PDB file of C-alpha atoms and ligand atoms in Angstrom:
ATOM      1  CA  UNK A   1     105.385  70.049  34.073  1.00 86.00           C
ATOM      2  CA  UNK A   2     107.193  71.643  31.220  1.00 93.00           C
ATOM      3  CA  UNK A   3     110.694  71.098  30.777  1.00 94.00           C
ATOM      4  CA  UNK A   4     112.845  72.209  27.937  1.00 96.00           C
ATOM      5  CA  UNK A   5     115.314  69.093  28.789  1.00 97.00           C
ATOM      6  CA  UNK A   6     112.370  66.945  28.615  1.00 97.00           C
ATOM      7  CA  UNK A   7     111.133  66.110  24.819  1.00 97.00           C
ATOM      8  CA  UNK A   8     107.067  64.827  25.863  1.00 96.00           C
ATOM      9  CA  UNK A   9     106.695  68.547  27.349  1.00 96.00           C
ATOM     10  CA  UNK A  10     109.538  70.484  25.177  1.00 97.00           C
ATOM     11  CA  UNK A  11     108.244  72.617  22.101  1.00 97.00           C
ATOM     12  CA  UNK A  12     110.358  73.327  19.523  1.00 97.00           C
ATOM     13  CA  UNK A  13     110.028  77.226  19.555  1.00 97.00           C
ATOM     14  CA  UNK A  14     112.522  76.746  23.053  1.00 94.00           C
ATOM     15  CA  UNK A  15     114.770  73.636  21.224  1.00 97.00           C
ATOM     16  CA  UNK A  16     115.308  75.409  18.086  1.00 97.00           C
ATOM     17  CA  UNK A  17     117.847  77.864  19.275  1.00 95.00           C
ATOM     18  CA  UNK A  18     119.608  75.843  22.126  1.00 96.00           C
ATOM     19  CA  UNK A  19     122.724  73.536  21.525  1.00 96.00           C
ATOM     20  CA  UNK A  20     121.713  70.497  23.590  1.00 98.00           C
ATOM     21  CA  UNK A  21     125.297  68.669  24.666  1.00 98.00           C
ATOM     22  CA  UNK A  22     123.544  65.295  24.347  1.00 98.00           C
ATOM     23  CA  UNK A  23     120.632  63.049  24.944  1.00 98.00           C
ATOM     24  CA  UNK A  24     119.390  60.746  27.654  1.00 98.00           C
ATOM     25  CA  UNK A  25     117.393  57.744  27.096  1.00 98.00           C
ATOM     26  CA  UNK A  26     115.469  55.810  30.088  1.00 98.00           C
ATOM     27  CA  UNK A  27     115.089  52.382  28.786  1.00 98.00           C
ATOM     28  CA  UNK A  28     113.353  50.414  31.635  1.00 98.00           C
ATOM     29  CA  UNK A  29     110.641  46.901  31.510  1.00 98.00           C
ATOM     30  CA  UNK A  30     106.982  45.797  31.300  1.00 98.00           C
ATOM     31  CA  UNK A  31     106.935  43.815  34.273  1.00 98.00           C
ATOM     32  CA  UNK A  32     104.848  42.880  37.547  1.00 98.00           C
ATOM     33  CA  UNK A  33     106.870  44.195  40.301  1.00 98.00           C
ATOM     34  CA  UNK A  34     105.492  41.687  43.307  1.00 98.00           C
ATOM     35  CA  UNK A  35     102.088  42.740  44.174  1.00 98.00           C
ATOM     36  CA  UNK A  36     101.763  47.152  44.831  1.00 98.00           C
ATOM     37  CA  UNK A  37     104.388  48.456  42.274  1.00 98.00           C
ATOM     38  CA  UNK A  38     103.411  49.740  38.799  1.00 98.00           C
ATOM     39  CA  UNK A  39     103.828  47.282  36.164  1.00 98.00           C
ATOM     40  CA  UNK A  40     106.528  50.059  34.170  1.00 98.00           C
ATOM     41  CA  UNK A  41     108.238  50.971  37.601  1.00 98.00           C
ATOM     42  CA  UNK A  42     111.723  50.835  36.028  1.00 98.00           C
ATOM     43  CA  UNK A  43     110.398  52.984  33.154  1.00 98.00           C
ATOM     44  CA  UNK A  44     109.235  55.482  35.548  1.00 98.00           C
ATOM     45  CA  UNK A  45     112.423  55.440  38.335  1.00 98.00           C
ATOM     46  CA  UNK A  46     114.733  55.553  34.893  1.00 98.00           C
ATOM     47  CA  UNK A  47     112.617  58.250  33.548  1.00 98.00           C
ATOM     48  CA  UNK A  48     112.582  60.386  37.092  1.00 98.00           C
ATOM     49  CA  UNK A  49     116.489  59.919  37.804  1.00 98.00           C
ATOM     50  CA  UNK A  50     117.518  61.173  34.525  1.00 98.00           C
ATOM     51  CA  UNK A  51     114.883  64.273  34.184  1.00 98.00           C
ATOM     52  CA  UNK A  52     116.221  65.510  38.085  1.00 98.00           C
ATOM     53  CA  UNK A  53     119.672  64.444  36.587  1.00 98.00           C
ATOM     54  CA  UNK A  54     118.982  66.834  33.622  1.00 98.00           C
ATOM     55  CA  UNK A  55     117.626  69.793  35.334  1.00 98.00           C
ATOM     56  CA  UNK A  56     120.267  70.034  37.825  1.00 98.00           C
ATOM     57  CA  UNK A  57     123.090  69.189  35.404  1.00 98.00           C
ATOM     58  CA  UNK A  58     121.387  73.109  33.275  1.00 98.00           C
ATOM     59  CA  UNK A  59     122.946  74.119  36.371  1.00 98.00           C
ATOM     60  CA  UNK A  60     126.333  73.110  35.680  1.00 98.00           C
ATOM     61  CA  UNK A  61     125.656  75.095  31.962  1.00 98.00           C
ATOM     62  CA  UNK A  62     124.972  71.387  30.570  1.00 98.00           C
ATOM     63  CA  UNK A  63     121.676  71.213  28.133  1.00 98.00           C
ATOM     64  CA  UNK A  64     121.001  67.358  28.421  1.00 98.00           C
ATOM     65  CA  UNK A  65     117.475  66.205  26.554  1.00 98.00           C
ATOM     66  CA  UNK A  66     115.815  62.912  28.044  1.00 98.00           C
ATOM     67  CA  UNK A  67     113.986  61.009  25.248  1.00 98.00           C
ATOM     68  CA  UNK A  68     110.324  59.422  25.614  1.00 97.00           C
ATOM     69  CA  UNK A  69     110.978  55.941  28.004  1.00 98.00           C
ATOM     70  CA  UNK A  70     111.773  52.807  25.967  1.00 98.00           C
ATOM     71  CA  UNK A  71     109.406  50.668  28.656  1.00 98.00           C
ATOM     72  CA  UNK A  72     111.106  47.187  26.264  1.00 97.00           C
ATOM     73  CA  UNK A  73     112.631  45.571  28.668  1.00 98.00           C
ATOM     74  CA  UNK A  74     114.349  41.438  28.608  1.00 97.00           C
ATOM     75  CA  UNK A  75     111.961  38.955  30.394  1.00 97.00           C
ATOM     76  CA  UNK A  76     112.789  36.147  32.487  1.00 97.00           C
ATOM     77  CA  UNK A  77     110.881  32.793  31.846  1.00 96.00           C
ATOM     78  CA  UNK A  78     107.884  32.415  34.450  1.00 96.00           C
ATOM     79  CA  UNK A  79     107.690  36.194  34.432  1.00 95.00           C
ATOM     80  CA  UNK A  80     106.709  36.090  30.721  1.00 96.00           C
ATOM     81  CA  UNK A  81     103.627  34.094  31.175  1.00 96.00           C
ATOM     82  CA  UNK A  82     101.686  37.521  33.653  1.00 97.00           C
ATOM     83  CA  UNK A  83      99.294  38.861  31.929  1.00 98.00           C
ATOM     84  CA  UNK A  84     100.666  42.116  29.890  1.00 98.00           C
ATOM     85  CA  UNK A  85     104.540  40.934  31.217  1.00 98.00           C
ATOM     86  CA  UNK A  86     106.486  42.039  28.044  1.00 98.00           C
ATOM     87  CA  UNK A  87     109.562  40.816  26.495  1.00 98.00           C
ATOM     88  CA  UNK A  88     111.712  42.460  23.959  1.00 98.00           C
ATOM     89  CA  UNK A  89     114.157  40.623  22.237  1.00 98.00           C
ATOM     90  CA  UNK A  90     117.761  41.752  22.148  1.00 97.00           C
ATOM     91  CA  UNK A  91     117.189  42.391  18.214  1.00 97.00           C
ATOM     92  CA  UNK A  92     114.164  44.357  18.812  1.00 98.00           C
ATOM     93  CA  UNK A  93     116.121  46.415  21.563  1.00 98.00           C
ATOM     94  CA  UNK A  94     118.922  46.787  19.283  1.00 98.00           C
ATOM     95  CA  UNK A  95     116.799  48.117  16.252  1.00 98.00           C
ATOM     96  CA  UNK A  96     115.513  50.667  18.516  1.00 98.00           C
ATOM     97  CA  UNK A  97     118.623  52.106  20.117  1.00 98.00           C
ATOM     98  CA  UNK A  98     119.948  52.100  16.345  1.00 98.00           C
ATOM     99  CA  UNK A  99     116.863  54.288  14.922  1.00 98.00           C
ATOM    100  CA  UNK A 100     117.080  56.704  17.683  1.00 98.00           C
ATOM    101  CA  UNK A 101     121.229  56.568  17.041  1.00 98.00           C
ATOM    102  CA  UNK A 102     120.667  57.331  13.450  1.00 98.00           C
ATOM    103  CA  UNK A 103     118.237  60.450  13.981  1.00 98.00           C
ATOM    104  CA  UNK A 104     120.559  62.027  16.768  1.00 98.00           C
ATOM    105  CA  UNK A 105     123.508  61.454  14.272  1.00 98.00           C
ATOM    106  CA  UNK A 106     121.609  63.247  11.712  1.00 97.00           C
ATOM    107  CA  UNK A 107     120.670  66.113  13.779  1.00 97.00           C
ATOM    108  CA  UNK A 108     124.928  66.473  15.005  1.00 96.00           C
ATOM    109  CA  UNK A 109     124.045  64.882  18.305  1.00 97.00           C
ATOM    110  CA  UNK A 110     127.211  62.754  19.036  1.00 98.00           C
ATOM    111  CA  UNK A 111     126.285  61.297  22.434  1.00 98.00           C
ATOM    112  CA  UNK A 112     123.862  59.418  24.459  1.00 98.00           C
ATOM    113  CA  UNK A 113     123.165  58.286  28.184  1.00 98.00           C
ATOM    114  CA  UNK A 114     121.199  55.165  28.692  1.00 98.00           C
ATOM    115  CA  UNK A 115     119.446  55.452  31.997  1.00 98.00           C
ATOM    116  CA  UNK A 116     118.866  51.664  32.637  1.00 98.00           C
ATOM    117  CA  UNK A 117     115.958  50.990  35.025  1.00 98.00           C
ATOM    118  CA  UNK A 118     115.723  47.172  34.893  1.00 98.00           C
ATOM    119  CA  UNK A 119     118.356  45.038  36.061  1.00 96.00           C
ATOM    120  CA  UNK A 120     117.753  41.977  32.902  1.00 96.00           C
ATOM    121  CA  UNK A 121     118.437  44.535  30.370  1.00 98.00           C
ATOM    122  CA  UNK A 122     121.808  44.303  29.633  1.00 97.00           C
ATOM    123  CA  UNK A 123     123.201  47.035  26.726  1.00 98.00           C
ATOM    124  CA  UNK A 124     126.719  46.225  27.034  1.00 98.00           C
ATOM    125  CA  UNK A 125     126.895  43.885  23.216  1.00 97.00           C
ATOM    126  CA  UNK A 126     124.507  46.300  21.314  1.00 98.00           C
ATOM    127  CA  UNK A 127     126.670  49.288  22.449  1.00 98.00           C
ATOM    128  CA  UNK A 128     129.853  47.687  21.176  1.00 98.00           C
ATOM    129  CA  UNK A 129     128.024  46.762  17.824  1.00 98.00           C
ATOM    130  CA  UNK A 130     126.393  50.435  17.588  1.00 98.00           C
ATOM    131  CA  UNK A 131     129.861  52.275  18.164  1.00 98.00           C
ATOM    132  CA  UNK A 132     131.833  50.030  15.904  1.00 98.00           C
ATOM    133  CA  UNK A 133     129.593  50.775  13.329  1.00 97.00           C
ATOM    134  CA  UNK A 134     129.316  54.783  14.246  1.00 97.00           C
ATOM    135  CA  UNK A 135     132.852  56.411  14.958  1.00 96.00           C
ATOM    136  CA  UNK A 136     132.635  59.575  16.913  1.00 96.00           C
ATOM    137  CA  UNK A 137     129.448  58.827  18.324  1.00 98.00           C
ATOM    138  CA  UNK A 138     128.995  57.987  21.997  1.00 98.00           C
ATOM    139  CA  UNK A 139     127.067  55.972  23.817  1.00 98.00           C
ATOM    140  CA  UNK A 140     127.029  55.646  27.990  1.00 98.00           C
ATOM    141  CA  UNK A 141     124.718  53.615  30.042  1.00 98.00           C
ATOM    142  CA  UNK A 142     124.282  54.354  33.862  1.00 98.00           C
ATOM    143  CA  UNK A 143     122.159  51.691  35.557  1.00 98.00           C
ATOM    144  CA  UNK A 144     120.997  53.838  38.727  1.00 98.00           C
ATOM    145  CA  UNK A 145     120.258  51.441  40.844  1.00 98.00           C
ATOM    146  CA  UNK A 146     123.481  49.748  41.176  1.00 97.00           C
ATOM    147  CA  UNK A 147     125.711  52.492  41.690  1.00 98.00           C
ATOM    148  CA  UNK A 148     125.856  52.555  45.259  1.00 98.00           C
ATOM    149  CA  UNK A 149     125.750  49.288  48.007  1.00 97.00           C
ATOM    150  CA  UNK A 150     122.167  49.316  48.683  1.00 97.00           C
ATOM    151  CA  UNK A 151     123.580  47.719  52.506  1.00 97.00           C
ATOM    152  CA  UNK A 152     124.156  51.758  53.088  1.00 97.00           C
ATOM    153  CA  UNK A 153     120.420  52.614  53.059  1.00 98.00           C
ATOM    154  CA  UNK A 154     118.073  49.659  52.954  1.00 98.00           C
ATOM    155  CA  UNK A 155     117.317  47.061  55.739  1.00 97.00           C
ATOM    156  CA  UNK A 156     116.974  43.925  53.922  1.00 97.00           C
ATOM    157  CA  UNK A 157     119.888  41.426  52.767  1.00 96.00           C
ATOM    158  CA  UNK A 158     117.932  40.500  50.255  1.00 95.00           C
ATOM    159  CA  UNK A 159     116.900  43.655  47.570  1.00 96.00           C
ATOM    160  CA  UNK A 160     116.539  42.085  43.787  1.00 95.00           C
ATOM    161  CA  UNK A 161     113.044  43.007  42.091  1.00 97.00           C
ATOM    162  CA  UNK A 162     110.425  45.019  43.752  1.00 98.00           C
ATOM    163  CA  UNK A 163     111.632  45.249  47.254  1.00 98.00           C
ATOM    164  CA  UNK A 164     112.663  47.551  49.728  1.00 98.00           C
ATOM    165  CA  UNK A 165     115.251  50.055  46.929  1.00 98.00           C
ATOM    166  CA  UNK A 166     112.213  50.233  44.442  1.00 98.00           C
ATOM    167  CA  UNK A 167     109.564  50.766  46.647  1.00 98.00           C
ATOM    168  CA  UNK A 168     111.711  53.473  48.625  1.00 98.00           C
ATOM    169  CA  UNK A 169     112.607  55.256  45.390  1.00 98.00           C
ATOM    170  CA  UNK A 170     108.767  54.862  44.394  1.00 98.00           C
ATOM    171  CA  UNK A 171     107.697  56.415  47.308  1.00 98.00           C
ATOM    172  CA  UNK A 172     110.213  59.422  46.960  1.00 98.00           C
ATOM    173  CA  UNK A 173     109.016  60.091  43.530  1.00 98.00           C
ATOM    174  CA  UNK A 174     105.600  58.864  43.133  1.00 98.00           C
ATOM    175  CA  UNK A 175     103.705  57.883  46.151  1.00 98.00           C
ATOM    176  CA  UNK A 176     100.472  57.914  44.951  1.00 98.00           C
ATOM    177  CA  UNK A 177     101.261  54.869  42.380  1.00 98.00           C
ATOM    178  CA  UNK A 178     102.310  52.467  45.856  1.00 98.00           C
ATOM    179  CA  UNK A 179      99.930  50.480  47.280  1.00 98.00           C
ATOM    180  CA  UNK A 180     101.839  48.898  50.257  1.00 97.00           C
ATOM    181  CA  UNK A 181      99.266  47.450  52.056  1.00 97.00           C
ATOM    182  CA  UNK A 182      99.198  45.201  48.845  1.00 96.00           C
ATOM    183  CA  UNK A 183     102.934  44.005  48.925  1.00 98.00           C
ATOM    184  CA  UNK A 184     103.839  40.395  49.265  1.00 98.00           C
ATOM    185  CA  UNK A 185     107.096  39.656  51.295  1.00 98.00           C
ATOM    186  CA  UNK A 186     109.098  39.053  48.257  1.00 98.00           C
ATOM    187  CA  UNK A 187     110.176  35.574  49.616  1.00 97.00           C
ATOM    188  CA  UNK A 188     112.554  33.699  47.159  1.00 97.00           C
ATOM    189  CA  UNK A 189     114.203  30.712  46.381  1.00 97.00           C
ATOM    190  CA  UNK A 190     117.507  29.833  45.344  1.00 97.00           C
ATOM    191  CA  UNK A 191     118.520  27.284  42.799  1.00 97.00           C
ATOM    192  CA  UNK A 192     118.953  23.540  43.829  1.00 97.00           C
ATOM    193  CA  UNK A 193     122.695  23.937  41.976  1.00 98.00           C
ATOM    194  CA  UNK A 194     125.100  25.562  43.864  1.00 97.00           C
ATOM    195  CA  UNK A 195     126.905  26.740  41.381  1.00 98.00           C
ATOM    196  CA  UNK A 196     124.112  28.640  40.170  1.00 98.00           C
ATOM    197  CA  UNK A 197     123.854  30.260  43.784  1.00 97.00           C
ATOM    198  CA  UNK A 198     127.311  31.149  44.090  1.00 97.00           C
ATOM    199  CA  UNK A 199     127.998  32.583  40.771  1.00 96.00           C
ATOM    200  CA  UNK A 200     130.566  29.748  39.253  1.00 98.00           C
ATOM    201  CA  UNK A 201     127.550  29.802  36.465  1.00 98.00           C
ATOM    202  CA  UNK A 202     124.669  31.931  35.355  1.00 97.00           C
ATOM    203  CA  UNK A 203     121.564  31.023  34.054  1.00 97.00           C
ATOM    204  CA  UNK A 204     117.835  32.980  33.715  1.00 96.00           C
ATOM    205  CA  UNK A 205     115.943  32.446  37.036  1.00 97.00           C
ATOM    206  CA  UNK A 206     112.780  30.914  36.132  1.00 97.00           C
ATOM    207  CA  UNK A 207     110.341  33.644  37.876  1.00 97.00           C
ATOM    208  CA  UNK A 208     107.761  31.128  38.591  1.00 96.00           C
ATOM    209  CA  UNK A 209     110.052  28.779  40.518  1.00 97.00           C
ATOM    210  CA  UNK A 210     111.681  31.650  42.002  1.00 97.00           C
ATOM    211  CA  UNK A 211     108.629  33.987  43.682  1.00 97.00           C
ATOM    212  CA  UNK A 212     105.160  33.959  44.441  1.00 97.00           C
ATOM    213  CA  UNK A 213     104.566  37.129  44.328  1.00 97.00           C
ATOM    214  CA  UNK A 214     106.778  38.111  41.921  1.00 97.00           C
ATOM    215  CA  UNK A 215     108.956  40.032  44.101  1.00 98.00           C
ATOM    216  CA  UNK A 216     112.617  39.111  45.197  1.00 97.00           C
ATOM    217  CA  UNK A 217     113.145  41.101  48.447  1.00 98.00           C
ATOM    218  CA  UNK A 218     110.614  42.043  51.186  1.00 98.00           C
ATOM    219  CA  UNK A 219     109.656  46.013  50.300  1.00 98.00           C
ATOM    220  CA  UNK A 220     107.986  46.423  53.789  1.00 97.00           C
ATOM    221  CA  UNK A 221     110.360  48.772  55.448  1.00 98.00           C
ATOM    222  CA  UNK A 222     110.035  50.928  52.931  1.00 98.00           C
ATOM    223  CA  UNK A 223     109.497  54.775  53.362  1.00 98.00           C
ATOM    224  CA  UNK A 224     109.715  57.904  51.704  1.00 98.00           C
ATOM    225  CA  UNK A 225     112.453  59.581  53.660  1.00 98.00           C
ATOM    226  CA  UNK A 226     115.215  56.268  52.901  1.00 98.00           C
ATOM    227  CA  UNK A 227     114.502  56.753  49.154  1.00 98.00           C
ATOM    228  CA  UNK A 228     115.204  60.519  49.152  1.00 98.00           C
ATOM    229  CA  UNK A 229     118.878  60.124  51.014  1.00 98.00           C
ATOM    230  CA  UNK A 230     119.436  57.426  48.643  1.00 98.00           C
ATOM    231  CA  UNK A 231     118.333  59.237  45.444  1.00 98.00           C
ATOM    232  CA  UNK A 232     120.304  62.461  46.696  1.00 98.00           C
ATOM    233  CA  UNK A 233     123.476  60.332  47.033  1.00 98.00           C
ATOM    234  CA  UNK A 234     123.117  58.510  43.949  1.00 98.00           C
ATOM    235  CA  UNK A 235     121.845  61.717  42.112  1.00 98.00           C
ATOM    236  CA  UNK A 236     125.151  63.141  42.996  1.00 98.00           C
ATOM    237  CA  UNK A 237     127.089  60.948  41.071  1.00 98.00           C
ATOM    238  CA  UNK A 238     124.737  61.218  37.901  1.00 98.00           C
ATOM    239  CA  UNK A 239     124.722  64.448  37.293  1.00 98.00           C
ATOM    240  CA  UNK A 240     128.671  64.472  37.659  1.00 98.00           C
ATOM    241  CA  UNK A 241     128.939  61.933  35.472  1.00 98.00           C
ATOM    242  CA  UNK A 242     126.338  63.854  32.860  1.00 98.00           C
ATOM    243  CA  UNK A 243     128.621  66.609  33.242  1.00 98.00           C
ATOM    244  CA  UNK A 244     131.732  65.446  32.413  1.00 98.00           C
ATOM    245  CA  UNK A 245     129.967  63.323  29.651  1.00 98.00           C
ATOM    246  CA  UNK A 246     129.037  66.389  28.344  1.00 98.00           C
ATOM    247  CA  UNK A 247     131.402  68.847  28.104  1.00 97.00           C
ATOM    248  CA  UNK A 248     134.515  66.789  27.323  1.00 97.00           C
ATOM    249  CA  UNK A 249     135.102  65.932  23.859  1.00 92.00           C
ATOM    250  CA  UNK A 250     136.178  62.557  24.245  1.00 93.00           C
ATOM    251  CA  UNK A 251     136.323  59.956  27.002  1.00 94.00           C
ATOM    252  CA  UNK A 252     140.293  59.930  27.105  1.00 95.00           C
TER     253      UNK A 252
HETATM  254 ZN1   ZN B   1     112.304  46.899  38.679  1.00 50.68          ZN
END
């Protein structure tokens, strides 16, 4: 559907003349999410939040435009080794965000909203090196899925990677790509190392050790209608975030 805050559909003859307050990027993964989710899932949930976050933000007189998906996501060992899984190296991810940086700058676009879709990308380092290097320009990231305690609208304890949140939100925005009947139950295990367990110490799962099916949390109680109340409460907070983001000058 053609959007003038989305660039795929967005012709020029409509951009030319509008003053866009800044630009949105959806940077999600290439990644089997356990057995009946798309493999670019967090491409496609970052790419949905932030063009429903864009057209309702117009209505708060913000012009916000959401760049093409970045589906480059950071792998986990055992995960890399699926067929097609795809990892992209922090200094591949960095080069990226830099480029599209670069052009914006040139064009007097001073701001940009990372919509994170995949919980093992982590922008925090590369934003800190970009904006060092770039005074006056702005970068935000919003990770959507961790904005509000999932305990308020899912079942299940356990909600990591392709369970019960994803599926939900898949289901709200594009049911036809869910194959349910296909899902594993997203059984896990823990490390051996408590430490590990209880967060004294972090290390990469290793996928392979970790799931069967690839999933971490069972998606089978997952419907349509508990993704909608949960994307209308979290979509609340986006676009008042994009709005303030937007029209103040400065972040202090
Ligand atoms: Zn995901």
């Amino acid at each position: 559907m053609y959007s003038k805050f989305d660039i795929t559909t967005a012709r020029y003859g409509d951009v030319k003349d509008m003053h866009y307050h800044l630009a949105i990027l959806p940077w999600g993964s290439t990644e089997p999410h356990n057995l009946h989710l798309p493999y670019c899932t967090d491409m496609l949930h970052a790419q949905a939040v932030a063009f429903e976050a864009a057209e309702k933000a117009a209505m708060n007189g913000v012009n916000a435009m959401v760049l093409p998906g970045i589906p480059l996501g950071s792998q986990n060992p055992g995960q890399i080794e699926l067929p097609f899984c795809i990892h992209a190296s922090q200094r591949t991810q960095i080069a990226v965000l830099e480029d599209i940086v670069e052009s914006l700058k040139k064009q007097g676009i001073n701001k940009l909203l990372i919509m994170n879709g995949h919980g093992g990308n982590n922008f925090k380092g590369m934003i800190r090196d970009i904006m060092i290097k770039n005074p006056g320009f702005l970068i935000t990231v919003v990770a959507w899925f961790s904005i509000l305690p999932l305990k308020d609208f899912f079942e299940e304890k356990i909600d990591d990677h392709g369970g019960e949140q994803e599926t939900c939100v898949m289901l709200h925005y594009y049911p036809e790509l869910v194959n349910l009947n296909q899902a594993g139950d997203g059984h896990h295990n823990d490390f051996k190392i408590e430490g590990l367990n209880d967060k004294t110490a972090w290390a990469p799962r290793d996928w392979a050790q970790t799931t069967k099916d690839t999933g971490v949390g069972n998606p089978k109680k997952a419907t349509a209608e508990k993704g909608k109340r949960y994307i209308e409460a979290v979509m609340d907070r986006i676009v008042k975030f994009v709005t303030d983001f937007a029209l103040n000058d400065s972040l202090y």
